[in-house]
Coordinates of C-alpha atoms and ligand atoms in Angstrom, one line a residue:
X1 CA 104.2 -35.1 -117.9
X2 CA 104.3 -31.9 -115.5
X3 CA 102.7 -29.9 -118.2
X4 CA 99.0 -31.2 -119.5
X5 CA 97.6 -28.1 -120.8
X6 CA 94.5 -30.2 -121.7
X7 CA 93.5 -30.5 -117.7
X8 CA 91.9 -27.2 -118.0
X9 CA 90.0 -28.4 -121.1
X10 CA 88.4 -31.3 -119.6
X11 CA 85.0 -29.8 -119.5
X12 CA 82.9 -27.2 -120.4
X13 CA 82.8 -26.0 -116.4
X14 CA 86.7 -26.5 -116.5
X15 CA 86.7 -24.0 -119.8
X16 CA 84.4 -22.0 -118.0
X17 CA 86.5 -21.2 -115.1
X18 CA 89.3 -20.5 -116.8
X19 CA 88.3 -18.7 -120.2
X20 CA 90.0 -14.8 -120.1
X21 CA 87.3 -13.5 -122.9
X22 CA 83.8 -12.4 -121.7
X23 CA 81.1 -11.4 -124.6
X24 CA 78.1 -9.9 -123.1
X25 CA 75.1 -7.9 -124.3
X26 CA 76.3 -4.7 -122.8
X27 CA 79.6 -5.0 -125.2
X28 CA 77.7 -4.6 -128.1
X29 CA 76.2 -1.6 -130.0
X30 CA 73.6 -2.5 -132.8
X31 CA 73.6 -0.7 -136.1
X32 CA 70.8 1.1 -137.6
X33 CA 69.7 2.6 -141.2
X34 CA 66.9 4.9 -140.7
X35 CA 65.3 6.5 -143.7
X36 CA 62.3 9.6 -143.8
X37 CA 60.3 6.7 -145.3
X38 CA 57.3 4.6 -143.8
X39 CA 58.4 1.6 -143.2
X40 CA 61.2 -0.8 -143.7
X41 CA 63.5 -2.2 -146.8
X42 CA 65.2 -4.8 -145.8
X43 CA 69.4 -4.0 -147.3
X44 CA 70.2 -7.1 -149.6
X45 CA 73.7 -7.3 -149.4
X46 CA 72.9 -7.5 -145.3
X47 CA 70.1 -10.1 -144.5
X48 CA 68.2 -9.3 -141.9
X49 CA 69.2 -5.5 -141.7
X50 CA 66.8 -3.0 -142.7
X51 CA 66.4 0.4 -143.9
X52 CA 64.0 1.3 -141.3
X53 CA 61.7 4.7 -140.8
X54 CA 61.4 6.3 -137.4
X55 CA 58.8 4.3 -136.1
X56 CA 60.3 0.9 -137.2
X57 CA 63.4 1.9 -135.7
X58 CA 61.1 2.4 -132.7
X59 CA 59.3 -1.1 -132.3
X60 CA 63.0 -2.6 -133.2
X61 CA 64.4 -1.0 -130.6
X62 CA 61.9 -1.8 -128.0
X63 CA 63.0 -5.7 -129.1
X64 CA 65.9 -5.2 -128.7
X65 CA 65.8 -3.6 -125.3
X66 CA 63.5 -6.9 -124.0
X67 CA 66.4 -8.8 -124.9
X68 CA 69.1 -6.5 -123.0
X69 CA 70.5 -4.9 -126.1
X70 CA 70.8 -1.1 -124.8
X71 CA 73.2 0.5 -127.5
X72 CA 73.2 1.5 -130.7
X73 CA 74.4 3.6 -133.3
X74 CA 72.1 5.2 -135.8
X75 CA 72.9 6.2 -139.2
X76 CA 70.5 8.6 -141.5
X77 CA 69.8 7.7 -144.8
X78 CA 68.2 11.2 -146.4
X79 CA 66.2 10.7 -149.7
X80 CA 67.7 11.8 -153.2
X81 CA 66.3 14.8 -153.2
X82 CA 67.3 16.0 -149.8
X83 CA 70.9 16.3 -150.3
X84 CA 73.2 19.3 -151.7
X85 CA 76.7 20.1 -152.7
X86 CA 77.0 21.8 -148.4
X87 CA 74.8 18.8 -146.9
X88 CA 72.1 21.9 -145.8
X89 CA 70.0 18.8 -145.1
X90 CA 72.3 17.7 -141.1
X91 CA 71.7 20.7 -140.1
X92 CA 67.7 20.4 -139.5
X93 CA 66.1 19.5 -136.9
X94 CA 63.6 17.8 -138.5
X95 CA 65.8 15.9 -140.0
X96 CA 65.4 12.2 -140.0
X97 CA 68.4 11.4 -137.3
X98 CA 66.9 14.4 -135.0
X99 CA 63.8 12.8 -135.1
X100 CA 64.6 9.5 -134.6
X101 CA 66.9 10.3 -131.3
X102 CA 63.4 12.1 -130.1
X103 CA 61.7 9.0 -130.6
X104 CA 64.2 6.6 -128.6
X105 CA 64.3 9.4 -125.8
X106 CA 61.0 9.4 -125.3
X107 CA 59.9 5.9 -125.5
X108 CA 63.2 4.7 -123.6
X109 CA 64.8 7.5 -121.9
X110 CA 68.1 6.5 -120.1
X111 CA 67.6 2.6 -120.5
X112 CA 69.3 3.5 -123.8
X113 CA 72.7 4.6 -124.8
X114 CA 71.6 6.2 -128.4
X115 CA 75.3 7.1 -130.3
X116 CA 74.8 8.9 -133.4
X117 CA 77.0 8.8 -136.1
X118 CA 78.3 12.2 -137.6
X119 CA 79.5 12.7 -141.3
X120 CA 78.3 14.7 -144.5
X121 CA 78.5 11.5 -146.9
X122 CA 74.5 11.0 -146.2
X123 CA 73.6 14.3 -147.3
X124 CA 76.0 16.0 -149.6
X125 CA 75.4 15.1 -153.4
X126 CA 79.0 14.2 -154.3
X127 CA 79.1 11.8 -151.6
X128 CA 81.8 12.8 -149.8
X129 CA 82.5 13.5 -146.3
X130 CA 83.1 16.9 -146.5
X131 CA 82.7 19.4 -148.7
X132 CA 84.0 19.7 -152.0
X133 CA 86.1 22.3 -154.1
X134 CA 85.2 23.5 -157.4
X135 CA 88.6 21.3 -158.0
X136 CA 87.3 18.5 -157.1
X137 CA 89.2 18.8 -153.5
X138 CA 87.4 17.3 -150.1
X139 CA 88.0 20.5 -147.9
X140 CA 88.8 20.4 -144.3
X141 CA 88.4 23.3 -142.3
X142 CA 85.3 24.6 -144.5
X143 CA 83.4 21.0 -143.5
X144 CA 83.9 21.6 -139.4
X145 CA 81.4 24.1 -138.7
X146 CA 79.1 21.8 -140.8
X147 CA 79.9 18.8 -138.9
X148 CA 79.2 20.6 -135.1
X149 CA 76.5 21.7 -136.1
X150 CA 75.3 18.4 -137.2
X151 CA 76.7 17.3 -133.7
X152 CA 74.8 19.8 -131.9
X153 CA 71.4 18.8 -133.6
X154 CA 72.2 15.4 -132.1
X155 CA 72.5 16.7 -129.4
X156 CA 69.7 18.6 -129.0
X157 CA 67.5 16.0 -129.5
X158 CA 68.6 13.8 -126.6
X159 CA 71.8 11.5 -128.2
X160 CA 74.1 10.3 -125.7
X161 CA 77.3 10.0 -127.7
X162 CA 78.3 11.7 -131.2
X163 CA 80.3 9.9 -133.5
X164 CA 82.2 11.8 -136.5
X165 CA 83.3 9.1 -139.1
X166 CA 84.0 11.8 -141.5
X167 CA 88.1 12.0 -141.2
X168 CA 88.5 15.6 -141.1
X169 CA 91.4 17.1 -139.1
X170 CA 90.3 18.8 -135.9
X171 CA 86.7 17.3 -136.5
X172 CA 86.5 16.4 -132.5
X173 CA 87.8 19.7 -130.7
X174 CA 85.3 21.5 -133.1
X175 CA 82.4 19.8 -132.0
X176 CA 83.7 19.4 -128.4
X177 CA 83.8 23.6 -128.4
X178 CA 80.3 23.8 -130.3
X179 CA 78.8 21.2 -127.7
X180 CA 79.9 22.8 -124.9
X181 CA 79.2 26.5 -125.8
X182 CA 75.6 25.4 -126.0
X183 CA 75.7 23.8 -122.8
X184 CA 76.0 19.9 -124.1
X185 CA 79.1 19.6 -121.6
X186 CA 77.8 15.8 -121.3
X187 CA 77.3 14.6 -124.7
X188 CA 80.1 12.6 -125.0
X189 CA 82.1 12.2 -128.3
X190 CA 83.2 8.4 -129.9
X191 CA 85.6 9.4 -132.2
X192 CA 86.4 6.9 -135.4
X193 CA 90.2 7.4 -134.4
X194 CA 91.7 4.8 -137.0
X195 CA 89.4 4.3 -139.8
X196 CA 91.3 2.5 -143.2
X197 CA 90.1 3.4 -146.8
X198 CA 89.2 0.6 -149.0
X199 CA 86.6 -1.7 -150.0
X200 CA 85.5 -2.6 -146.4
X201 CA 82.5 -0.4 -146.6
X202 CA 81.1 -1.6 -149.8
X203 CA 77.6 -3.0 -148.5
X204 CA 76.8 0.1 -146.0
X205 CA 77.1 2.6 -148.9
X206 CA 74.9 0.4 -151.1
X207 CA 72.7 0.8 -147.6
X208 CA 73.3 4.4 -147.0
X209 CA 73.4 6.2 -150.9
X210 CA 76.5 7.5 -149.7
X211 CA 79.4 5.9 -152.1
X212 CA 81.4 8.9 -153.7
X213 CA 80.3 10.2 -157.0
X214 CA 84.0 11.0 -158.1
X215 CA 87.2 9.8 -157.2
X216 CA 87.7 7.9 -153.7
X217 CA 88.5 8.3 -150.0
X218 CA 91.9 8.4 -150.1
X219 CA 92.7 11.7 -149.0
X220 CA 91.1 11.6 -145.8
X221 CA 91.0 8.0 -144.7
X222 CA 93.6 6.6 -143.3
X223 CA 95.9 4.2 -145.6
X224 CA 96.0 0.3 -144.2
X225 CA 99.5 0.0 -145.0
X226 CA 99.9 2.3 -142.1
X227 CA 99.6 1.5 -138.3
X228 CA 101.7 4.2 -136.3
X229 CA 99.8 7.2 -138.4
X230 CA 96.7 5.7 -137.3
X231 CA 97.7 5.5 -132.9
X232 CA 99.1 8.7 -133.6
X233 CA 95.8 10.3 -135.2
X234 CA 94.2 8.5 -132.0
X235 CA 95.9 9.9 -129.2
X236 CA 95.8 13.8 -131.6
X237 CA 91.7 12.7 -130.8
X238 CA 92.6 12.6 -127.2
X239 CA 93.8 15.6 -127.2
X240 CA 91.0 17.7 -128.7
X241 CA 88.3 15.7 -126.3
X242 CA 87.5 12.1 -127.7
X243 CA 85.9 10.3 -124.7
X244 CA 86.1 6.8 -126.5
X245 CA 88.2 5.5 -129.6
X246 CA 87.0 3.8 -132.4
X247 CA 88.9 1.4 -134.5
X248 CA 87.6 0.5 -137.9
X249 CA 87.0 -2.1 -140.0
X250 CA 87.8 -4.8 -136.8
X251 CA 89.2 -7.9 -138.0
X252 CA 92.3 -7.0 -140.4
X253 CA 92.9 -4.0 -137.4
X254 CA 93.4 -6.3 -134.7
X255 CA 97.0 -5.4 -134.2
X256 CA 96.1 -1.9 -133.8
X257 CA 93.2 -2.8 -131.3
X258 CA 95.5 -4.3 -129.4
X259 CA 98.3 -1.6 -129.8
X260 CA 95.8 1.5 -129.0
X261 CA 94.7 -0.6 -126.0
X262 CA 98.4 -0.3 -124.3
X263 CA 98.9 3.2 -126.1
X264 CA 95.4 4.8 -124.4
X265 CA 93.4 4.4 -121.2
X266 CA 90.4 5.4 -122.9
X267 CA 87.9 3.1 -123.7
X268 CA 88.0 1.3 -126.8
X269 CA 85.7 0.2 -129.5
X270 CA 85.8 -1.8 -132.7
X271 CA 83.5 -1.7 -135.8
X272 CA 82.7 -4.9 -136.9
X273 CA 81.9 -3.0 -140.9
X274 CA 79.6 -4.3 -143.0
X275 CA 81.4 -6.0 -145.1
X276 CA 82.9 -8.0 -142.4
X277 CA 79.5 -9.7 -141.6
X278 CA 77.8 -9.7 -145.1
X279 CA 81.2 -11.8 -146.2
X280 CA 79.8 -14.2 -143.3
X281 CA 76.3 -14.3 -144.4
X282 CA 77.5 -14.8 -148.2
X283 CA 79.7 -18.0 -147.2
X284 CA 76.6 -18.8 -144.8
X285 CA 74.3 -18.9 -148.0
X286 CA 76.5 -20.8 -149.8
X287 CA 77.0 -23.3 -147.3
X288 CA 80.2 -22.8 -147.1
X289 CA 80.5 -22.2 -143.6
X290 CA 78.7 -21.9 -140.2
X291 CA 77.9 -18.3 -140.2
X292 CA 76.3 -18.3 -136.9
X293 CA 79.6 -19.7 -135.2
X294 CA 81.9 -17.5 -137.6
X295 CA 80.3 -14.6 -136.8
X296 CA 80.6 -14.9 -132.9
X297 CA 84.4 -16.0 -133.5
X298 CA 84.7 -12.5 -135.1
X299 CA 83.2 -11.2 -132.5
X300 CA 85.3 -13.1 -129.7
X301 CA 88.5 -12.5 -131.3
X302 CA 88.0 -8.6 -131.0
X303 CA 87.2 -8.6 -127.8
X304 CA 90.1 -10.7 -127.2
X305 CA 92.5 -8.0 -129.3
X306 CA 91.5 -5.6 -126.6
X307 CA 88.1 -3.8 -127.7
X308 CA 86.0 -2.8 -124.5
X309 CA 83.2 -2.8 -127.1
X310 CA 81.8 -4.0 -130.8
X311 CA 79.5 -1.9 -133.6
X312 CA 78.4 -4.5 -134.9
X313 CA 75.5 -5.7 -137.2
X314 CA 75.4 -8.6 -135.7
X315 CA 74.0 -7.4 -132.1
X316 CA 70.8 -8.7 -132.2
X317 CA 71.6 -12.1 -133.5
X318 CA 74.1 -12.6 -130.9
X319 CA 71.2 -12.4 -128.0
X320 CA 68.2 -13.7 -130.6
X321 CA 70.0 -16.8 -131.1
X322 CA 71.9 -17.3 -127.7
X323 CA 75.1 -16.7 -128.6
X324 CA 75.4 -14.6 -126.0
X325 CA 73.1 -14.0 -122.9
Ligands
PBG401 C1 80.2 7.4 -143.0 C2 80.5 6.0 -142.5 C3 80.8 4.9 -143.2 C4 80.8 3.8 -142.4 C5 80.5 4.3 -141.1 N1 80.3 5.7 -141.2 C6 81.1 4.8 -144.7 C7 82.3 5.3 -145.3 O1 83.2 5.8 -144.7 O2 82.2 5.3 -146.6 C8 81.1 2.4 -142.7 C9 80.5 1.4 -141.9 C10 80.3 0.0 -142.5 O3 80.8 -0.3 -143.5 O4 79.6 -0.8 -141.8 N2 81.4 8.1 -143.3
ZN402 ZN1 81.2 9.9 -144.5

């Protein structure tokens, strides 16, 4: 036979030289809960991921670093009784994001890439990711000034990259212009380019506080029957200053990863969303499955579709347990 395509599976070695698909440390970006509370809470619909305060986060981090994890994404989780109807609370600076960026900057400096992400759904208390109408309507140009200023605070306090995962129109050239009018000209911005409504996010608002008190998502997230609205929203992102993509949730997106990877030079990122890995960790529990070995398929297989690099809760497990060195 002139054709054995099993002579390059002979051995591992064999499989080594030959395998197209590298997953490394430096692809991956952990996620992080941080909460204006003492200590941690560990999120029970996502074992092993914690509601942390700022020194937790800390100590974690510091972990994580040993082990050659050197990005993540933060996301604040502001008591009850901080939020309001105009999300008042992202604009402090002693707010618990602000401080937490502080921390990391301090104790780690530029060892760590610290990406911060930037929304109103933490804060406002309708839940939604902008603000609200007396109608009941999620408003878009009254939430943009809200949402650089949030950026800025980031900002301020030392984060390398802001993230807005709110999916308001024109979110990135107005935090590009507020950034750079107060000097920030190297903060980059991660924009969530294509980001599908739907019930991919159930555990990280059971994390966060930050499901919608009324209605849904709808009118600002993207629909999933839809592919071309969503590369044609990323490339609009180009446009107004987006330094890297974001395509979310991963796995049912994989066409798109792939798509946006011919459509863009740009560098490219996936978010592996939380309900993604707590299905994992359920079937895991159940014995059902290998969850260690599901979850670095997952992983592969979006990196194979074309992302440059993973959100995904999974980060520290992958180098903890050797999945990945
Ligand atoms: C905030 C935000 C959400 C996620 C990332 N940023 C929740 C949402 O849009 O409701 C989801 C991430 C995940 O499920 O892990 N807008
Ligand atoms: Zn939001």
């Amino acid at each position: 036979m002139l054709n054995r395509s099993r002579r390059l599976r002979t051995s591992a070695a064999m499989r080594n030289l030959v395998a197209e698909t590298d997953l490394r440390p430096r692809h991956l970006i952990q996620g992080h809960f941080v909460h204006p509370q003492v200590g941690s809470i560990e999120i029970s619909s996502m074992p092993g991921i914690c509601n942390a305060g700022v020194e937790d986060t800390v100590r974690q981090v510091e972990k994580d670093l040993k082990r050659g994890l050197t990005n993540l994404l933060l996301f604040g989780v502001p008591d009850d009784a901080a939020k309001s109807p105009d999300a008042a609370y992202v604009k402090d600076r002693e707010g618990v994001i602000p401080q937490t960026v502080r921390a990391l900057k301090k104790a780690f400096g530029s060892d760590l890439i610290v990406i911060t992400d930037v929304c109103l759904c933490g804060a406002t208390s309708h839940g939604h990711c902008g603000l609200v109408s007396e109608e009941g309507e999620v408003l878009n140009d009254p939430s943009l000034p809200i949402l650089a200023e949030m950026a800025l605070r980031h900002a301020e306090a030392g984060a390398d990259i802001v993230s807005p995962s709110d999916m308001m129109d024109g979110r990135v050239a107005a935090i590009r212009a507020l950034l750079d009018q107060n000097g920030f000209t190297s903060t980059s911005i991660l924009s969530y380019a294509i980001k599908h409504s739907g019930a991919y996010y159930g555990p990280f608002r059971e994390a966060a506080h930050s499901s919608p008190k009324f209605g849904d998502r709808k009118t600002y997230q993207m629909d999933p029957r839809n592919a071309r609205e969503g590369l044609r929203d990323a490339l609009l992102d180009i446009e107004e200053g987006a330094d890297l993509l974001m395509v979310k949730p991963a796995l049912p997106n994989l066409d798109l990863i792939f798509r946006l990877r011919q459509a863009t030079l740009a560098p490219l990122c996936a978010y592996h969303v939380s309900s993604e890995f707590s299905t994992v960790k359920a079937a895991d529990r159940l014995g059902w499955v290998n969850g260690d070995q599901l979850m670095f398929e997952h992983l592969l297989a979006i990196r194979r579709a074309g992302a440059d690099m993973i959100v995904t809760y999974a980060a520290r497990e992958a180098v903890e347990k050797g999945w990945i060195s």
